[in-house]
Amino acid sequence: MKIYLLGTCSGTEPMPGRNHVSWALDVNGRLYWFDAGESCSHTAYLLGLDLMAVRSIFISHPHIDHVAGFAKLLWCLRKLDSRHIGSMEGKTVDVFMPNPRLWPAQLEFMKEMENGFKINFTLNDRVIESGVIFDDGAVHVEALRNGHIASRESFSFRIQAEGKTIVFSGDVKSITELTEWLDDGCDLFLMETGHHKVADVCEFVKARSQVKRLVFIHHGREILEHYEDAIETAHSILGTDGRVQIGYDRQIIEL
Ligand SMILES: [Zn+2]
Ligand SMILES: [Zn+2]
């Protein structure tokens, strides 16, 4: 399976070469989409991904750096279908949102678009709760409600496919909220650094050899403004054998 990093930046002002956070998982030609920061569908399309293969979209929380590209992603599905660049006819896309208010509001917004956003495929809205939220036989997804900023919440996701496990932090108040999942081990840990120090995350992972690979995503200013120092710090703690990496837009990870 392949993981496509479509955006690796946290909610900063526009940054050269980096868009807000989004990534997609390709398993057997189906795409599973996690967060939808600005330009995610644009980037994916230009990377050669078949957007008609999108089957599920998981949104960790509704901050703009995680959802600004969501409407555009749905719009792209309709546009490519209506232009006969691909076909969505009869397909279903599950959309997982963190609270029940968001989907009706999003749909209302979409209906103001051309032709009232009439589509010939089904958008199946689902509300995320902690626990197993999705299993299509190929991909199994669990969600974990965690703290974030002030009283706001976000979800982390643990994804299992083809015998591999990926943990995606979403935005998280403390890495300790992921202790149980990381203690269980994973093949890939996609961890945000918008609210966390590189050294702290690396030390946490160093204590858990069962976390095989750490890729930073949702970069904060430590990485954006002091990249060389950040990678040196990461390597000094977790080594230079590829166990830790600072993710970049359009990066493709094979698991
Ligand atoms: Zn964020
Ligand atoms: Zn956030």
Coordinates of N, CA and C and ligand atoms in Angstrom, one line a residue:
M1 N 0.8 -1.2 0.0 CA 0.0 0.0 0.0 C 0.9 1.2 0.0
K2 N 0.3 2.3 -0.4 CA 1.0 3.6 -0.5 C 0.3 4.7 0.2
I3 N 1.1 5.5 0.8 CA 0.6 6.7 1.5 C 1.1 7.9 0.7
Y4 N 0.2 8.8 0.4 CA 0.5 10.0 -0.3 C 0.4 11.2 0.6
L5 N 1.4 11.9 0.9 CA 1.3 13.1 1.8 C 1.0 14.3 0.8
L6 N -0.2 14.8 1.0 CA -0.7 15.8 0.1 C -0.5 17.2 0.6
G7 N -0.4 17.3 2.0 CA -0.1 18.6 2.6 C 0.5 18.3 4.0
T8 N 1.6 19.0 4.3 CA 2.3 18.7 5.6 C 2.4 19.9 6.5
C9 N 1.7 20.9 6.3 CA 1.9 22.1 7.1 C 0.7 22.3 8.1
S10 N 1.0 22.8 9.2 CA 0.0 23.1 10.2 C -0.7 24.4 9.8
G11 N -1.5 24.9 10.7 CA -2.4 26.1 10.3 C -1.6 27.4 10.3
T12 N -0.6 27.5 9.6 CA 0.2 28.8 9.5 C -0.4 29.6 8.4
E13 N 0.2 30.8 8.2 CA -0.1 31.6 7.0 C 0.5 30.8 5.9
P14 N 0.2 31.2 4.6 CA 0.7 30.4 3.5 C 2.2 30.3 3.5
M15 N 2.7 29.0 3.3 CA 4.1 28.7 3.3 C 4.5 28.2 1.9
P16 N 5.7 28.6 1.5 CA 6.2 28.2 0.2 C 6.4 26.7 0.2
G17 N 5.8 26.0 -0.8 CA 6.1 24.6 -0.9 C 5.4 23.6 0.0
R18 N 4.5 24.2 0.9 CA 3.8 23.3 1.8 C 2.3 23.8 1.9
N19 N 1.4 22.8 1.7 CA 0.0 23.1 2.0 C -0.4 22.5 3.3
H20 N -1.6 22.9 3.8 CA -2.1 22.4 5.0 C -2.4 20.9 4.9
V21 N -2.6 20.3 6.1 CA -2.4 18.8 6.2 C -3.5 18.0 5.5
S22 N -3.1 17.0 4.8 CA -3.9 16.0 4.2 C -3.1 14.8 3.7
W23 N -3.6 13.6 3.8 CA -2.9 12.5 3.2 C -3.9 11.4 2.7
A24 N -3.5 10.6 1.8 CA -4.4 9.6 1.3 C -3.6 8.3 1.3
L25 N -4.4 7.2 1.6 CA -3.9 5.9 1.7 C -4.5 5.1 0.5
D26 N -3.6 4.5 -0.3 CA -4.1 3.7 -1.4 C -3.9 2.2 -1.1
V27 N -5.0 1.5 -1.0 CA -5.0 0.0 -0.8 C -5.8 -0.6 -1.9
N28 N -5.1 -1.5 -2.6 CA -5.8 -2.2 -3.7 C -6.5 -1.2 -4.7
G29 N -6.0 -0.1 -4.9 CA -6.6 0.9 -5.9 C -7.7 1.7 -5.3
R30 N -8.0 1.5 -4.0 CA -9.0 2.4 -3.4 C -8.3 3.4 -2.5
L31 N -8.9 4.6 -2.5 CA -8.3 5.7 -1.8 C -9.1 6.0 -0.5
Y32 N -8.4 6.1 0.6 CA -8.9 6.5 1.9 C -8.2 7.8 2.3
W33 N -9.1 8.8 2.5 CA -8.5 10.2 2.6 C -8.6 10.6 4.1
F34 N -7.5 11.2 4.6 CA -7.4 11.6 6.0 C -7.1 13.1 6.0
D35 N -8.0 13.9 6.6 CA -8.0 15.3 6.6 C -7.9 15.9 5.1
A36 N -8.3 17.1 5.0 CA -8.5 17.7 3.7 C -8.1 19.1 3.7
G37 N -6.8 19.4 4.0 CA -6.4 20.8 4.0 C -6.4 21.3 2.5
E38 N -6.2 22.6 2.5 CA -6.2 23.3 1.2 C -5.5 22.5 0.0
S39 N -6.1 22.6 -1.1 CA -5.5 22.1 -2.4 C -5.2 20.5 -2.4
C40 N -5.8 19.8 -1.4 CA -5.4 18.4 -1.4 C -5.8 17.6 -2.6
S41 N -7.1 17.9 -3.1 CA -7.5 17.2 -4.3 C -6.7 17.6 -5.6
H42 N -6.4 18.9 -5.6 CA -5.6 19.4 -6.7 C -4.2 18.7 -6.7
T43 N -3.6 18.7 -5.6 CA -2.3 18.0 -5.5 C -2.4 16.5 -5.9
A44 N -3.4 15.9 -5.4 CA -3.6 14.4 -5.6 C -3.8 14.2 -7.1
Y45 N -4.6 15.0 -7.7 CA -4.9 14.8 -9.1 C -3.6 15.0 -10.0
L46 N -2.9 16.0 -9.6 CA -1.6 16.3 -10.4 C -0.6 15.2 -10.1
L47 N -0.7 14.5 -9.0 CA 0.2 13.4 -8.7 C -0.2 12.2 -9.5
G48 N -1.3 12.2 -10.1 CA -1.8 11.1 -10.9 C -2.7 10.2 -10.2
L49 N -3.2 10.6 -9.0 CA -4.1 9.7 -8.2 C -5.5 9.8 -8.9
D50 N -6.2 8.6 -8.9 CA -7.5 8.6 -9.5 C -8.5 9.0 -8.4
L51 N -9.0 10.2 -8.5 CA -10.0 10.6 -7.5 C -11.3 9.8 -7.5
M52 N -11.6 9.2 -8.6 CA -12.8 8.3 -8.6 C -12.6 7.1 -7.7
A53 N -11.4 6.9 -7.2 CA -11.2 5.7 -6.3 C -11.4 6.1 -4.9
V54 N -11.8 7.3 -4.6 CA -12.0 7.7 -3.2 C -13.2 7.0 -2.6
R55 N -13.1 6.3 -1.5 CA -14.2 5.6 -0.9 C -14.5 6.1 0.4
S56 N -13.6 6.7 1.1 CA -13.9 7.2 2.5 C -13.0 8.4 2.8
I57 N -13.6 9.4 3.5 CA -12.9 10.6 3.9 C -13.1 10.7 5.4
F58 N -12.0 10.9 6.1 CA -12.0 11.0 7.6 C -11.4 12.4 7.9
I59 N -12.3 13.1 8.7 CA -11.8 14.5 9.1 C -11.6 14.5 10.6
S60 N -10.4 14.8 11.0 CA -10.1 14.8 12.4 C -10.8 15.8 13.2
H61 N -10.9 17.0 12.7 CA -11.6 18.1 13.4 C -11.7 19.3 12.4
P62 N -12.6 20.2 12.6 CA -13.0 21.2 11.6 C -12.1 22.5 11.6
H63 N -10.9 22.4 12.0 CA -10.0 23.6 11.9 C -9.6 23.7 10.4
I64 N -9.4 25.0 10.0 CA -9.3 25.3 8.6 C -8.1 24.5 7.9
D65 N -7.1 24.3 8.7 CA -5.9 23.6 8.1 C -6.2 22.1 7.9
H66 N -7.4 21.7 8.3 CA -7.7 20.3 8.0 C -8.9 20.1 7.1
V67 N -9.6 21.2 6.8 CA -10.9 21.1 6.0 C -11.0 22.1 4.8
A68 N -10.0 22.9 4.7 CA -10.2 24.0 3.6 C -10.3 23.3 2.2
G69 N -9.8 22.1 2.0 CA -9.8 21.5 0.7 C -11.0 20.5 0.6
F70 N -11.8 20.4 1.7 CA -12.8 19.3 1.7 C -13.9 19.6 0.6
A71 N -14.4 20.8 0.6 CA -15.5 21.1 -0.4 C -14.9 21.0 -1.8
K72 N -13.7 21.3 -2.0 CA -13.0 21.2 -3.3 C -12.9 19.7 -3.7
L73 N -12.6 18.9 -2.7 CA -12.5 17.5 -3.0 C -13.8 16.9 -3.5
L74 N -14.9 17.3 -2.8 CA -16.2 16.8 -3.3 C -16.5 17.4 -4.7
W75 N -16.2 18.7 -4.8 CA -16.5 19.3 -6.1 C -15.7 18.7 -7.2
C76 N -14.5 18.3 -6.9 CA -13.6 17.6 -8.0 C -14.3 16.3 -8.4
L77 N -14.8 15.5 -7.4 CA -15.4 14.2 -7.8 C -16.5 14.5 -8.8
R78 N -17.4 15.5 -8.5 CA -18.5 15.8 -9.3 C -18.0 16.3 -10.7
K79 N -17.0 17.2 -10.7 CA -16.5 17.8 -11.9 C -15.9 16.7 -12.8
L80 N -15.0 15.9 -12.3 CA -14.4 14.8 -13.1 C -15.5 13.9 -13.7
D81 N -16.5 13.6 -12.9 CA -17.6 12.8 -13.3 C -18.4 13.4 -14.4
S82 N -18.7 14.7 -14.2 CA -19.6 15.4 -15.2 C -18.8 15.7 -16.5
R83 N -17.5 15.7 -16.4 CA -16.7 15.9 -17.6 C -16.3 14.6 -18.3
H84 N -16.8 13.5 -17.7 CA -16.5 12.2 -18.2 C -15.0 11.9 -18.2
I85 N -14.3 12.5 -17.2 CA -12.9 12.2 -17.1 C -12.7 10.9 -16.2
G86 N -13.8 10.6 -15.5 CA -13.9 9.4 -14.8 C -15.4 9.2 -14.5
S87 N -15.7 8.1 -13.8 CA -17.2 7.9 -13.5 C -17.3 7.6 -12.0
M88 N -18.2 8.4 -11.4 CA -18.6 8.2 -10.0 C -20.0 7.5 -9.9
E89 N -20.6 7.2 -11.1 CA -22.0 6.7 -11.1 C -22.1 5.5 -10.2
G90 N -23.1 5.6 -9.3 CA -23.4 4.4 -8.5 C -22.5 4.2 -7.3
K91 N -21.4 5.0 -7.2 CA -20.5 4.8 -6.1 C -20.9 5.5 -4.8
T92 N -20.3 5.0 -3.7 CA -20.6 5.6 -2.4 C -19.3 6.0 -1.8
V93 N -19.4 7.2 -1.2 CA -18.2 7.7 -0.5 C -18.7 8.0 0.9
D94 N -18.0 7.3 1.9 CA -18.3 7.6 3.3 C -17.6 8.8 3.8
V95 N -18.3 9.7 4.4 CA -17.6 10.9 4.9 C -17.8 10.9 6.4
F96 N -16.6 10.8 7.1 CA -16.6 10.8 8.6 C -16.3 12.2 9.1
M97 N -17.3 12.8 9.9 CA -17.1 14.1 10.4 C -17.1 14.0 12.0
P98 N -16.4 14.9 12.7 CA -16.3 14.8 14.1 C -17.5 15.3 14.9
N99 N -18.5 15.9 14.3 CA -19.7 16.2 15.0 C -20.9 16.4 14.0
P100 N -22.1 16.1 14.5 CA -23.2 16.0 13.6 C -23.7 17.4 13.0
R101 N -23.2 18.5 13.5 CA -23.6 19.8 12.9 C -22.9 20.0 11.6
L102 N -21.8 19.4 11.4 CA -20.9 19.8 10.3 C -21.5 19.4 8.9
W103 N -22.0 18.2 8.8 CA -22.3 17.7 7.5 C -23.5 18.5 6.9
P104 N -24.6 18.7 7.6 CA -25.7 19.5 7.0 C -25.2 20.9 6.6
A105 N -24.4 21.5 7.4 CA -23.9 22.8 7.1 C -23.0 22.8 5.8
Q106 N -22.2 21.7 5.7 CA -21.4 21.6 4.5 C -22.2 21.4 3.3
L107 N -23.3 20.5 3.4 CA -24.1 20.2 2.3 C -24.9 21.5 1.8
E108 N -25.3 22.3 2.8 CA -26.0 23.5 2.4 C -25.1 24.4 1.6
F109 N -23.9 24.5 2.0 CA -22.9 25.3 1.3 C -22.7 24.7 -0.1
M110 N -22.6 23.4 -0.2 CA -22.3 22.8 -1.5 C -23.5 23.0 -2.5
K111 N -24.7 23.1 -1.9 CA -25.9 23.2 -2.8 C -26.0 24.6 -3.5
E112 N -25.2 25.5 -3.0 CA -25.2 26.8 -3.6 C -24.3 26.8 -4.8
M113 N -23.6 25.7 -5.1 CA -22.7 25.6 -6.2 C -23.5 25.3 -7.5
E114 N -22.8 25.2 -8.6 CA -23.5 25.1 -9.9 C -24.3 23.8 -9.9
N115 N -25.5 24.0 -10.5 CA -26.5 22.9 -10.5 C -26.9 22.3 -9.2
G116 N -26.8 23.1 -8.1 CA -27.2 22.7 -6.8 C -26.4 21.5 -6.3
F117 N -25.2 21.3 -6.8 CA -24.4 20.2 -6.5 C -25.1 18.8 -6.7
K118 N -25.8 18.7 -7.8 CA -26.4 17.4 -8.1 C -25.4 16.4 -8.5
I119 N -25.5 15.3 -7.9 CA -24.4 14.2 -8.1 C -25.1 12.9 -8.4
N120 N -24.4 12.0 -9.1 CA -25.0 10.7 -9.4 C -24.3 9.6 -8.6
F121 N -23.7 10.1 -7.4 CA -23.1 9.1 -6.5 C -23.6 9.4 -5.1
T122 N -23.3 8.6 -4.2 CA -23.9 8.8 -2.8 C -22.8 9.2 -1.8
L123 N -23.1 10.3 -1.1 CA -22.3 10.7 0.0 C -22.9 10.2 1.3
N124 N -22.2 9.4 2.0 CA -22.8 8.7 3.2 C -22.2 9.4 4.4
D125 N -22.9 10.3 5.1 CA -22.4 11.0 6.2 C -22.4 10.2 7.5
R126 N -21.3 10.2 8.1 CA -21.1 9.4 9.4 C -20.5 10.3 10.4
V127 N -20.9 10.1 11.7 CA -20.3 10.9 12.8 C -19.3 10.0 13.5
I128 N -18.1 10.6 13.8 CA -17.0 9.8 14.4 C -17.3 9.8 15.9
E129 N -17.1 8.6 16.4 CA -17.0 8.4 17.9 C -15.8 7.5 18.1
S130 N -15.3 7.5 19.4 CA -14.1 6.7 19.7 C -14.5 5.2 19.5
G131 N -13.6 4.5 18.9 CA -13.8 3.1 18.7 C -13.6 2.8 17.2
V132 N -14.0 1.6 16.8 CA -14.0 1.2 15.4 C -15.0 1.9 14.6
I133 N -14.6 2.7 13.6 CA -15.6 3.4 12.8 C -15.7 2.9 11.4
F134 N -14.8 2.1 11.0 CA -14.9 1.7 9.6 C -14.1 0.4 9.4
D135 N -14.7 -0.5 8.5 CA -14.1 -1.7 8.1 C -14.7 -2.2 6.8
D136 N -14.0 -2.1 5.7 CA -14.6 -2.6 4.5 C -14.0 -3.9 4.0
G137 N -13.3 -4.6 5.0 CA -12.6 -5.8 4.7 C -11.2 -5.7 4.3
A138 N -10.9 -4.5 3.8 CA -9.5 -4.2 3.4 C -8.8 -3.3 4.3
V139 N -9.6 -2.3 4.8 CA -9.0 -1.3 5.7 C -9.9 -1.2 7.0
H140 N -9.2 -1.1 8.1 CA -9.9 -1.1 9.4 C -9.5 0.2 10.1
V141 N -10.4 1.0 10.5 CA -10.1 2.3 11.1 C -10.7 2.5 12.5
E142 N -9.9 2.8 13.4 CA -10.4 3.2 14.8 C -10.1 4.6 15.0
A143 N -11.0 5.3 15.8 CA -10.8 6.7 16.1 C -10.6 6.8 17.6
L144 N -9.9 7.8 18.0 CA -9.7 8.1 19.4 C -9.9 9.6 19.7
R145 N -10.9 9.9 20.5 CA -11.2 11.3 20.8 C -10.1 11.9 21.7
N146 N -9.5 13.0 21.4 CA -8.5 13.5 22.2 C -8.6 15.0 22.4
G147 N -7.8 15.5 23.3 CA -7.9 17.0 23.5 C -7.1 17.7 22.4
H148 N -7.3 19.0 22.3 CA -6.6 19.8 21.3 C -6.3 21.1 21.9
I149 N -6.9 22.2 21.4 CA -6.7 23.5 21.9 C -7.9 23.9 22.8
A150 N -7.6 24.5 24.0 CA -8.7 24.9 24.9 C -9.7 23.7 25.0
S151 N -11.0 24.0 24.8 CA -12.0 23.0 25.0 C -12.2 22.2 23.7
R152 N -11.5 22.6 22.6 CA -11.8 21.9 21.3 C -11.2 20.5 21.4
E153 N -11.8 19.6 20.6 CA -11.4 18.2 20.5 C -11.0 17.9 19.1
S154 N -10.2 16.8 19.0 CA -9.9 16.3 17.7 C -9.8 14.8 17.8
F155 N -9.8 14.1 16.7 CA -9.6 12.7 16.7 C -8.3 12.2 16.1
S156 N -7.8 11.2 16.7 CA -6.6 10.5 16.1 C -7.2 9.2 15.5
F157 N -6.5 8.7 14.5 CA -6.9 7.5 13.8 C -5.8 6.4 13.8
R158 N -6.3 5.2 14.0 CA -5.4 4.0 13.9 C -5.9 3.2 12.7
I159 N -5.1 3.0 11.7 CA -5.5 2.4 10.5 C -4.8 1.1 10.3
Q160 N -5.5 0.0 10.0 CA -4.8 -1.3 9.7 C -5.2 -1.8 8.4
A161 N -4.2 -2.2 7.6 CA -4.5 -2.8 6.3 C -3.3 -3.6 5.9
E162 N -3.5 -4.7 5.2 CA -2.5 -5.6 4.7 C -1.5 -5.9 5.8
G163 N -2.0 -6.1 7.0 CA -1.1 -6.5 8.1 C -0.2 -5.4 8.7
K164 N -0.4 -4.2 8.2 CA 0.3 -3.1 8.7 C -0.6 -2.1 9.5
T165 N 0.1 -1.4 10.4 CA -0.7 -0.4 11.2 C -0.1 1.0 11.1
I166 N -1.0 1.9 10.9 CA -0.6 3.3 10.8 C -1.3 4.1 11.9
V167 N -0.6 4.9 12.7 CA -1.3 5.8 13.7 C -1.1 7.2 13.2
F168 N -2.2 7.9 13.1 CA -2.2 9.3 12.6 C -2.7 10.2 13.8
S169 N -1.9 11.1 14.2 CA -2.3 11.8 15.5 C -3.5 12.8 15.3
G170 N -3.7 13.2 14.0 CA -4.6 14.4 13.9 C -3.9 15.5 14.7
D171 N -4.7 16.4 15.3 CA -4.1 17.4 16.2 C -4.4 16.9 17.6
V172 N -3.3 16.9 18.4 CA -3.5 16.3 19.8 C -2.8 17.1 20.8
K173 N -3.5 17.2 22.0 CA -3.0 18.1 23.0 C -1.7 17.5 23.6
S174 N -1.7 16.2 23.9 CA -0.5 15.6 24.4 C -0.3 14.3 23.7
I175 N 1.0 14.0 23.4 CA 1.3 12.7 22.8 C 0.9 11.5 23.7
T176 N 0.9 11.8 25.0 CA 0.5 10.7 26.0 C -0.9 10.2 25.7
E177 N -1.7 11.0 25.1 CA -3.1 10.5 24.7 C -3.0 9.3 23.8
L178 N -1.9 9.1 23.1 CA -1.7 8.1 22.1 C -0.9 6.9 22.7
T179 N -0.6 7.0 24.0 CA 0.3 6.0 24.6 C -0.2 4.5 24.3
E180 N -1.4 4.3 24.5 CA -1.9 2.9 24.4 C -1.7 2.4 22.9
W181 N -2.0 3.2 22.0 CA -1.8 2.8 20.6 C -0.3 2.6 20.3
L182 N 0.5 3.5 20.8 CA 1.9 3.4 20.5 C 2.6 2.3 21.2
D183 N 2.1 2.0 22.4 CA 2.6 0.8 23.1 C 2.3 -0.5 22.4
D184 N 1.1 -0.5 21.7 CA 0.8 -1.6 20.9 C 1.7 -1.8 19.7
G185 N 2.3 -0.7 19.3 CA 3.2 -0.7 18.1 C 2.5 -0.3 16.8
C186 N 3.3 0.2 15.9 CA 2.8 0.5 14.6 C 4.0 0.5 13.6
D187 N 3.6 0.4 12.3 CA 4.6 0.4 11.3 C 4.9 1.8 10.9
L188 N 3.9 2.7 11.0 CA 4.1 4.1 10.7 C 3.3 5.0 11.6
F189 N 4.0 6.0 12.2 CA 3.4 7.0 13.1 C 3.5 8.3 12.4
L190 N 2.3 8.8 12.0 CA 2.3 10.2 11.4 C 1.9 11.1 12.5
M191 N 2.9 11.9 12.9 CA 2.7 12.8 14.1 C 2.8 14.2 13.8
E192 N 1.8 15.0 14.3 CA 1.8 16.4 14.1 C 2.9 17.1 15.0
T193 N 3.5 18.2 14.4 CA 4.4 18.9 15.3 C 4.0 20.4 15.4
G194 N 2.7 20.6 15.0 CA 2.2 22.0 15.1 C 2.1 22.5 16.5
H195 N 2.0 21.5 17.4 CA 1.8 21.8 18.9 C 2.8 21.1 19.7
H196 N 3.8 20.5 19.1 CA 4.8 19.7 19.9 C 6.2 19.8 19.4
K197 N 7.1 19.6 20.4 CA 8.5 19.8 20.0 C 9.0 18.4 19.4
V198 N 9.9 18.6 18.4 CA 10.5 17.4 17.7 C 11.2 16.5 18.8
A199 N 12.0 17.1 19.6 CA 12.7 16.3 20.6 C 11.8 15.5 21.5
D200 N 10.7 16.2 22.0 CA 9.8 15.5 22.9 C 9.2 14.2 22.2
V201 N 8.8 14.4 21.0 CA 8.1 13.3 20.2 C 9.2 12.2 20.0
C202 N 10.4 12.6 19.6 CA 11.4 11.6 19.3 C 11.7 10.8 20.6
E203 N 11.8 11.5 21.7 CA 12.1 10.8 22.9 C 11.0 9.8 23.3
F204 N 9.8 10.2 23.1 CA 8.6 9.4 23.3 C 8.7 8.1 22.5
V205 N 9.0 8.3 21.2 CA 9.1 7.2 20.3 C 10.3 6.3 20.6
K206 N 11.4 6.9 21.0 CA 12.6 6.2 21.3 C 12.4 5.1 22.4
A207 N 11.5 5.5 23.3 CA 11.2 4.6 24.4 C 10.3 3.4 24.0
R208 N 9.9 3.4 22.7 CA 9.0 2.4 22.2 C 9.5 1.8 20.9
S209 N 10.3 0.8 21.0 CA 10.9 0.3 19.8 C 9.9 -0.4 18.8
Q210 N 8.7 -0.6 19.4 CA 7.6 -1.2 18.6 C 7.0 -0.2 17.6
V211 N 7.4 1.1 17.8 CA 7.0 2.1 16.8 C 8.1 2.1 15.7
K212 N 7.8 1.6 14.6 CA 8.9 1.3 13.6 C 9.4 2.5 12.9
R213 N 8.5 3.4 12.6 CA 8.8 4.5 11.7 C 8.0 5.8 12.1
L214 N 8.7 6.9 12.3 CA 8.0 8.1 12.6 C 8.2 9.1 11.5
V215 N 7.1 9.6 10.9 CA 7.1 10.7 9.9 C 6.4 11.9 10.5
F216 N 7.0 13.0 10.6 CA 6.4 14.2 11.0 C 5.5 14.8 9.9
I217 N 4.4 15.3 10.4 CA 3.4 15.9 9.4 C 2.8 17.1 10.2
H218 N 2.1 18.0 9.5 CA 1.4 19.1 10.2 C 2.5 19.9 11.0
H219 N 3.5 20.4 10.2 CA 4.7 21.0 10.8 C 4.3 22.4 11.4
G220 N 5.0 22.6 12.6 CA 4.9 23.9 13.2 C 6.2 24.7 12.9
R221 N 6.4 25.8 13.6 CA 7.4 26.7 13.2 C 8.8 26.1 13.5
E222 N 8.9 25.2 14.4 CA 10.3 24.6 14.7 C 10.8 24.0 13.4
I223 N 9.9 23.2 12.7 CA 10.4 22.6 11.5 C 10.4 23.6 10.3
L224 N 9.4 24.4 10.2 CA 9.3 25.3 9.1 C 10.4 26.3 9.0
E225 N 10.8 26.8 10.2 CA 11.8 27.9 10.2 C 13.2 27.4 10.6
H226 N 13.3 26.2 11.2 CA 14.6 25.8 11.6 C 14.7 24.3 11.2
Y227 N 14.5 24.1 9.9 CA 14.5 22.7 9.4 C 15.7 21.9 9.7
E228 N 16.9 22.5 9.4 CA 18.2 21.8 9.6 C 18.4 21.4 11.1
D229 N 18.0 22.3 12.0 CA 18.2 22.0 13.4 C 17.2 20.9 13.8
A230 N 16.0 21.0 13.3 CA 15.0 20.0 13.6 C 15.4 18.6 13.2
I231 N 15.9 18.5 12.0 CA 16.2 17.1 11.5 C 17.5 16.6 12.2
E232 N 18.4 17.5 12.6 CA 19.5 17.1 13.4 C 19.1 16.6 14.7
T233 N 18.2 17.3 15.3 CA 17.6 16.9 16.6 C 17.0 15.5 16.5
A234 N 16.2 15.3 15.5 CA 15.5 14.1 15.3 C 16.5 12.9 15.1
H235 N 17.5 13.2 14.3 CA 18.5 12.1 14.0 C 19.3 11.8 15.2
S236 N 19.6 12.8 16.0 CA 20.4 12.6 17.2 C 19.7 11.7 18.2
I237 N 18.4 11.7 18.2 CA 17.6 10.8 19.1 C 17.3 9.5 18.5
L238 N 16.8 9.5 17.2 CA 16.3 8.3 16.6 C 17.2 7.7 15.5
G239 N 18.4 8.3 15.3 CA 19.3 7.8 14.4 C 19.0 8.3 12.9
T240 N 19.9 7.8 12.1 CA 19.8 8.3 10.7 C 19.5 7.2 9.7
D241 N 18.9 6.1 10.3 CA 18.6 4.9 9.4 C 17.2 5.0 8.8
G242 N 16.6 6.1 8.9 CA 15.3 6.2 8.3 C 14.1 6.0 9.2
R243 N 14.4 5.8 10.5 CA 13.3 5.6 11.4 C 12.5 6.9 11.6
V244 N 13.2 8.0 11.5 CA 12.4 9.3 11.6 C 12.7 10.1 10.4
Q245 N 11.6 10.8 10.0 CA 11.7 11.7 8.8 C 10.8 12.8 8.9
I246 N 11.1 13.9 8.3 CA 10.2 15.1 8.3 C 9.5 15.0 6.9
G247 N 8.2 14.8 7.0 CA 7.4 14.6 5.8 C 7.4 15.9 4.9
Y248 N 7.2 15.6 3.6 CA 7.1 16.8 2.7 C 5.9 16.5 1.7
D249 N 5.4 17.6 1.2 CA 4.3 17.6 0.3 C 4.7 16.7 -0.9
R250 N 3.7 15.9 -1.3 CA 3.9 15.0 -2.5 C 4.8 13.8 -2.2
Q251 N 5.1 13.6 -1.0 CA 5.9 12.4 -0.6 C 5.1 11.2 -0.7
I252 N 5.7 10.1 -1.2 CA 5.0 8.8 -1.3 C 5.7 7.9 -0.4
I253 N 5.0 7.2 0.5 CA 5.6 6.3 1.4 C 5.0 4.9 1.1
E254 N 5.8 4.0 0.9 CA 5.4 2.6 0.6 C 5.5 1.8 1.9
L255 N 4.4 1.1 2.2 CA 4.5 0.2 3.4 C 4.3 -1.2 3.0
Ligands
ZN1 ZN -4.1 21.7 12.7
ZN2 ZN -6.4 22.1 15.0

